[in-house]
Amino acid sequence: MSANTFRAPGPISCTVSRAARELGLKRSEFDIAVRLGRIRTVPDEGGGGDRRVERAEIDRLRSQDGFPDALRERVRAVGTVEGAALMNIPAGRFTRLARLGMLVPVHHYLNRYRAVVWLYPAEELRAFTSAAEHAHLLKGRTPETLRGQLQAGVDLRARNWRGRHLGFLLRQADGPWARSGALAAFLAPGDIADAVKDPYERAHLNRFRPAPPGRVAPGSPSAHLAERIMTARDSDETEWLRGELARTVGEARALSPAPRPAVRSAARRPLPAARPIAPMARTVTRPNDAGKRSGSPSASPTGGPGHHRQRPARGLRAWLRRGPRAALEPVRV
């Protein structure tokens, strides 16, 4: 073999499924690690739309101390019961702290009873417990102001999750249209129409609008729940998203306007002129002498039962076979 043979370099990135296997993580743990920023991903240069993980990022994580247990612990997410045990507080107090927005969920799913289960980063729960300023929230009576909010029905879990997920989408956005699509993902269609008046820009914006996270079947209860949680409900949150969407769309419009249908500037093609139709040759028939006979049933002009078509003479038949040119020739009968 020649010494100058070209050898293709090895792959510098891999799919997220392969990266999860090499890092010893489940796919759900890998997704949470990406949302928390523990694992960096890059866009697929092949245009597939999925994210990829560079080989250098995998080597960096594998070289850390305590791999893979340390990495798995940093990306672990727990529910209400496990989180309360981790913070050494009752589950009811844990739920109240989460409803007040002090504990921010990172993921959610629908259990078999169609109830929303929120998951929280275990690392953040340990940090909240160790902070001295939170000691009065973990033990003793809940402050009066916070109890008043709970009685009023305050529940900021979905809103806080949207804020975290929006930050994740904006970090992955590549370009102003992608950032606009990330903002539009949390608005209802009516709010998007109010912020973006141009229908062509809205159609272009939908190409960059990410779907709710999770692998759920379209039209299923889980899909409807994910869409409801993804959509902003509070008026102040909606107004902020609409303002940011209008601003980012303006930036995107200045850099790369949305595509529009081409305007047809060519003149209308004229229709072809009508051509006159050549006149038909006059038909010459032999006079029917039988019609002059009176009292004969065969003389009926209406073509009754006794009517018989009279066959033209031989010369006339030959003239008819020659066609219209024969109109100028004498007829021999």
Short mmCIF file of C-alpha atoms in Angstrom, two decimals, residues 52-330:
data_model
loop_
_atom_site.label_atom_id
_atom_site.label_comp_id
_atom_site.label_asym_id
_atom_site.label_seq_id
_atom_site.Cartn_x
_atom_site.Cartn_y
_atom_site.Cartn_z
CA ARG A 52 -24.64 16.07 18.99
CA VAL A 53 -21.88 15.81 21.59
CA GLU A 54 -18.29 16.50 20.71
CA ARG A 55 -15.69 13.88 21.50
CA ALA A 56 -13.70 16.44 23.49
CA GLU A 57 -16.71 17.01 25.78
CA ILE A 58 -17.04 13.29 26.46
CA ASP A 59 -13.32 13.02 27.23
CA ARG A 60 -13.57 16.00 29.59
CA LEU A 61 -16.40 14.41 31.59
CA ARG A 62 -14.76 11.00 31.71
CA SER A 63 -11.53 12.48 33.05
CA GLN A 64 -13.19 14.07 36.11
CA ASP A 65 -12.70 12.59 39.56
CA GLY A 66 -15.25 10.04 40.67
CA PHE A 67 -16.58 9.34 37.16
CA PRO A 68 -19.24 8.09 36.55
CA ASP A 69 -20.84 8.17 40.01
CA ALA A 70 -19.98 11.83 40.59
CA LEU A 71 -21.52 12.85 37.27
CA ARG A 72 -24.65 10.82 37.91
CA GLU A 73 -25.08 12.43 41.31
CA ARG A 74 -24.72 15.96 39.89
CA VAL A 75 -27.51 15.36 37.39
CA ARG A 76 -29.86 13.40 39.67
CA ALA A 77 -33.42 14.73 39.84
CA VAL A 78 -35.84 13.72 42.62
CA GLY A 79 -39.55 14.02 43.27
CA THR A 80 -41.43 15.41 46.24
CA VAL A 81 -41.03 12.48 48.62
CA GLU A 82 -37.35 11.89 47.90
CA GLY A 83 -36.63 15.60 47.88
CA ALA A 84 -38.29 16.09 51.26
CA ALA A 85 -36.23 13.25 52.70
CA LEU A 86 -33.10 14.79 51.23
CA MET A 87 -33.88 18.15 52.88
CA ASN A 88 -35.07 16.47 56.11
CA ILE A 89 -38.47 18.19 56.04
CA PRO A 90 -42.05 16.89 55.70
CA ALA A 91 -43.40 16.39 52.18
CA GLY A 92 -46.13 18.99 52.79
CA ARG A 93 -43.56 21.68 53.62
CA PHE A 94 -41.56 20.70 50.55
CA THR A 95 -44.66 21.16 48.36
CA ARG A 96 -45.38 24.56 49.91
CA LEU A 97 -41.85 25.74 49.26
CA ALA A 98 -42.11 24.57 45.65
CA ARG A 99 -45.48 26.31 45.14
CA LEU A 100 -43.99 29.54 46.50
CA GLY A 101 -41.25 29.34 43.86
CA MET A 102 -38.34 28.68 46.17
CA LEU A 103 -37.62 25.28 44.66
CA VAL A 104 -37.43 25.28 40.86
CA PRO A 105 -38.30 22.05 39.00
CA VAL A 106 -36.22 20.87 36.09
CA HIS A 107 -38.54 18.27 34.60
CA HIS A 108 -42.08 16.91 34.85
CA TYR A 109 -44.07 13.95 33.63
CA LEU A 110 -47.55 12.47 33.90
CA ASN A 111 -47.97 9.41 36.13
CA ARG A 112 -50.51 6.63 35.66
CA TYR A 113 -53.13 8.63 37.57
CA ARG A 114 -52.62 11.55 35.13
CA ALA A 115 -51.15 13.71 37.85
CA VAL A 116 -48.17 15.97 37.20
CA VAL A 117 -44.97 14.82 38.90
CA TRP A 118 -42.33 17.52 39.26
CA LEU A 119 -38.63 16.67 39.50
CA TYR A 120 -36.03 18.88 41.18
CA PRO A 121 -32.22 18.79 40.94
CA ALA A 122 -30.89 17.07 44.05
CA GLU A 123 -27.79 19.26 43.98
CA GLU A 124 -29.92 22.42 44.21
CA LEU A 125 -31.98 21.00 47.08
CA ARG A 126 -28.81 20.32 49.10
CA ALA A 127 -27.60 23.85 48.39
CA PHE A 128 -30.92 25.30 49.55
CA THR A 129 -30.78 23.31 52.78
CA SER A 130 -27.22 24.33 53.59
CA ALA A 131 -27.89 28.08 53.13
CA ALA A 132 -28.27 29.84 56.50
CA GLU A 133 -30.87 32.33 55.22
CA HIS A 134 -33.29 29.49 54.53
CA ALA A 135 -33.24 28.01 58.04
CA HIS A 136 -36.50 29.72 59.08
CA LEU A 137 -38.26 28.19 56.07
CA LEU A 138 -37.25 24.64 56.92
CA LYS A 139 -38.37 24.62 60.55
CA GLY A 140 -41.00 26.38 62.56
CA ARG A 141 -44.11 28.19 61.42
CA THR A 142 -44.37 29.50 57.87
CA PRO A 143 -44.31 33.32 57.75
CA GLU A 144 -47.71 35.02 57.54
CA THR A 145 -47.06 36.60 54.14
CA LEU A 146 -46.18 33.27 52.61
CA ARG A 147 -49.21 31.57 54.16
CA GLY A 148 -51.41 34.27 52.66
CA GLN A 149 -50.02 33.55 49.20
CA LEU A 150 -50.65 29.85 49.62
CA GLN A 151 -54.23 30.48 50.69
CA ALA A 152 -54.71 32.63 47.59
CA GLY A 153 -53.77 29.64 45.42
CA VAL A 154 -50.27 30.64 44.36
CA ASP A 155 -48.42 27.91 42.46
CA LEU A 156 -45.25 28.97 40.68
CA ARG A 157 -43.93 25.55 39.79
CA ALA A 158 -44.99 25.66 36.14
CA ARG A 159 -43.88 29.27 35.72
CA ASN A 160 -40.48 28.63 37.25
CA TRP A 161 -40.04 25.59 35.04
CA ARG A 162 -40.86 27.72 31.98
CA GLY A 163 -38.25 30.26 33.02
CA ARG A 164 -35.61 27.56 33.40
CA HIS A 165 -36.54 25.92 30.11
CA LEU A 166 -36.52 29.27 28.28
CA GLY A 167 -32.98 29.90 29.45
CA PHE A 168 -32.00 26.46 28.17
CA LEU A 169 -33.56 27.11 24.74
CA LEU A 170 -31.93 30.52 24.43
CA ARG A 171 -28.52 29.03 25.20
CA GLN A 172 -28.96 26.58 22.34
CA ALA A 173 -30.46 29.11 19.91
CA ASP A 174 -28.31 29.92 16.90
CA GLY A 175 -29.37 33.24 15.40
CA PRO A 176 -32.16 35.76 15.98
CA TRP A 177 -34.88 33.65 14.37
CA ALA A 178 -34.03 30.73 16.66
CA ARG A 179 -34.21 33.04 19.69
CA SER A 180 -37.56 34.34 18.48
CA GLY A 181 -38.81 30.77 18.10
CA ALA A 182 -37.74 29.97 21.66
CA LEU A 183 -39.81 32.90 22.97
CA ALA A 184 -42.79 32.00 20.78
CA ALA A 185 -42.81 28.46 22.19
CA PHE A 186 -44.30 29.80 25.45
CA LEU A 187 -47.06 31.93 23.89
CA ALA A 188 -50.52 31.10 22.61
CA PRO A 189 -51.19 31.61 18.86
CA GLY A 190 -53.25 34.74 19.59
CA ASP A 191 -50.42 36.34 21.54
CA ILE A 192 -47.97 35.53 18.74
CA ALA A 193 -50.28 37.17 16.20
CA ASP A 194 -50.47 40.30 18.35
CA ALA A 195 -46.68 40.53 18.63
CA VAL A 196 -45.90 39.58 15.00
CA LYS A 197 -48.38 41.17 12.60
CA ASP A 198 -46.86 39.91 9.34
CA PRO A 199 -48.27 36.46 8.38
CA TYR A 200 -45.13 35.56 6.41
CA GLU A 201 -42.97 36.29 9.43
CA ARG A 202 -45.25 34.15 11.63
CA ALA A 203 -45.02 31.29 9.15
CA HIS A 204 -41.22 31.59 9.12
CA LEU A 205 -41.18 31.83 12.91
CA ASN A 206 -43.03 28.53 13.27
CA ARG A 207 -40.08 26.75 11.65
CA PHE A 208 -37.91 27.71 14.63
CA ARG A 209 -40.51 27.13 17.36
CA PRO A 210 -39.42 24.12 19.46
CA ALA A 211 -41.93 21.56 20.64
CA PRO A 212 -42.52 20.80 24.33
CA PRO A 213 -39.83 18.50 25.75
CA GLY A 214 -40.43 14.82 26.17
CA ARG A 215 -41.22 11.99 23.81
CA VAL A 216 -45.03 11.87 23.90
CA ALA A 217 -47.52 10.84 21.24
CA PRO A 218 -49.28 13.77 19.55
CA GLY A 219 -52.85 14.22 20.74
CA SER A 220 -52.33 12.13 23.88
CA PRO A 221 -53.18 13.40 27.40
CA SER A 222 -49.48 13.84 28.06
CA ALA A 223 -49.13 15.99 24.95
CA HIS A 224 -52.06 18.23 25.99
CA LEU A 225 -50.62 18.53 29.48
CA ALA A 226 -47.17 19.44 28.14
CA GLU A 227 -48.70 22.11 25.90
CA ARG A 228 -50.69 23.59 28.80
CA ILE A 229 -47.63 23.74 31.05
CA MET A 230 -45.54 25.19 28.22
CA THR A 231 -47.94 28.09 27.58
CA ALA A 232 -47.65 31.21 29.75
CA ARG A 233 -50.76 31.99 31.82
CA ASP A 234 -50.01 35.03 33.97
CA SER A 235 -50.57 38.42 32.37
CA ASP A 236 -47.20 39.86 33.40
CA GLU A 237 -45.36 36.83 32.07
CA THR A 238 -47.30 36.97 28.80
CA GLU A 239 -46.66 40.68 28.34
CA TRP A 240 -42.93 40.23 28.90
CA LEU A 241 -42.73 37.38 26.40
CA ARG A 242 -44.68 39.34 23.78
CA GLY A 243 -42.40 42.35 24.16
CA GLU A 244 -39.26 40.23 23.88
CA LEU A 245 -40.71 38.40 20.88
CA ALA A 246 -41.46 41.65 19.03
CA ARG A 247 -37.94 42.90 19.76
CA THR A 248 -36.14 39.75 18.62
CA VAL A 249 -38.26 39.48 15.48
CA GLY A 250 -37.26 43.04 14.64
CA GLU A 251 -33.61 42.06 14.99
CA ALA A 252 -34.15 38.97 12.86
CA ARG A 253 -35.97 41.02 10.21
CA ALA A 254 -33.03 43.40 9.93
CA LEU A 255 -30.50 40.57 9.47
CA SER A 256 -32.46 38.09 7.34
CA PRO A 257 -36.04 38.96 6.34
CA ALA A 258 -38.61 36.21 6.21
CA PRO A 259 -39.08 34.66 2.75
CA ARG A 260 -42.04 35.85 0.70
CA PRO A 261 -43.61 34.65 -2.55
CA ALA A 262 -42.04 36.12 -5.70
CA VAL A 263 -43.92 38.99 -7.33
CA ARG A 264 -44.84 38.31 -10.96
CA SER A 265 -43.79 41.40 -12.91
CA ALA A 266 -44.05 39.96 -16.43
CA ALA A 267 -46.91 41.23 -18.63
CA ARG A 268 -49.83 38.99 -19.23
CA ARG A 269 -49.39 36.87 -22.33
CA PRO A 270 -51.92 37.89 -25.01
CA LEU A 271 -54.33 35.31 -26.26
CA PRO A 272 -53.86 34.12 -29.87
CA ALA A 273 -56.02 35.83 -32.49
CA ALA A 274 -59.06 33.92 -33.63
CA ARG A 275 -58.86 32.46 -37.14
CA PRO A 276 -61.90 32.52 -39.44
CA ILE A 277 -63.47 29.20 -40.19
CA ALA A 278 -63.54 28.23 -43.87
CA PRO A 279 -67.07 28.09 -45.29
CA MET A 280 -68.58 24.69 -45.87
CA ALA A 281 -69.26 23.55 -49.42
CA ARG A 282 -72.88 23.59 -50.46
CA THR A 283 -74.53 20.22 -50.40
CA VAL A 284 -76.25 19.25 -53.59
CA THR A 285 -79.01 16.69 -53.33
CA ARG A 286 -81.30 15.24 -55.89
CA PRO A 287 -84.83 16.59 -55.80
CA ASN A 288 -87.29 14.14 -54.39
CA ASP A 289 -89.97 13.66 -56.96
CA ALA A 290 -91.72 11.16 -54.80
CA GLY A 291 -92.95 13.96 -52.56
CA LYS A 292 -95.10 15.30 -55.37
CA ARG A 293 -97.15 12.18 -55.49
CA SER A 294 -100.35 12.59 -53.62
CA GLY A 295 -102.00 9.89 -51.64
CA SER A 296 -98.87 7.79 -51.38
CA PRO A 297 -97.72 6.79 -47.84
CA SER A 298 -94.10 7.01 -48.93
CA ALA A 299 -94.46 10.72 -49.66
CA SER A 300 -94.69 11.69 -46.02
CA PRO A 301 -92.10 14.48 -45.40
CA THR A 302 -91.96 13.64 -41.74
CA GLY A 303 -90.20 10.37 -42.28
CA GLY A 304 -93.12 8.16 -41.29
CA PRO A 305 -93.28 4.41 -41.54
CA GLY A 306 -93.62 4.51 -45.28
CA HIS A 307 -90.77 6.92 -45.85
CA HIS A 308 -87.71 5.58 -47.68
CA ARG A 309 -84.55 7.54 -48.33
CA GLN A 310 -83.85 7.64 -52.03
CA ARG A 311 -80.35 6.67 -52.94
CA PRO A 312 -78.50 9.31 -55.01
CA ALA A 313 -77.40 8.53 -58.50
CA ARG A 314 -74.01 7.02 -59.20
CA GLY A 315 -72.50 10.23 -60.54
CA LEU A 316 -73.67 12.17 -57.50
CA ARG A 317 -72.14 9.61 -55.16
CA ALA A 318 -68.80 9.98 -56.90
CA TRP A 319 -69.06 13.74 -56.60
CA LEU A 320 -69.69 13.50 -52.87
CA ARG A 321 -66.66 11.28 -52.38
CA ARG A 322 -64.36 13.84 -54.02
CA GLY A 323 -65.15 16.39 -51.29
CA PRO A 324 -65.53 20.16 -51.28
CA ARG A 325 -63.41 20.62 -54.41
CA ALA A 326 -66.17 19.09 -56.38
CA ALA A 327 -68.38 22.07 -55.54
CA LEU A 328 -66.92 23.88 -58.59
CA GLU A 329 -67.49 20.99 -60.97
CA PRO A 330 -70.77 20.21 -62.69
#
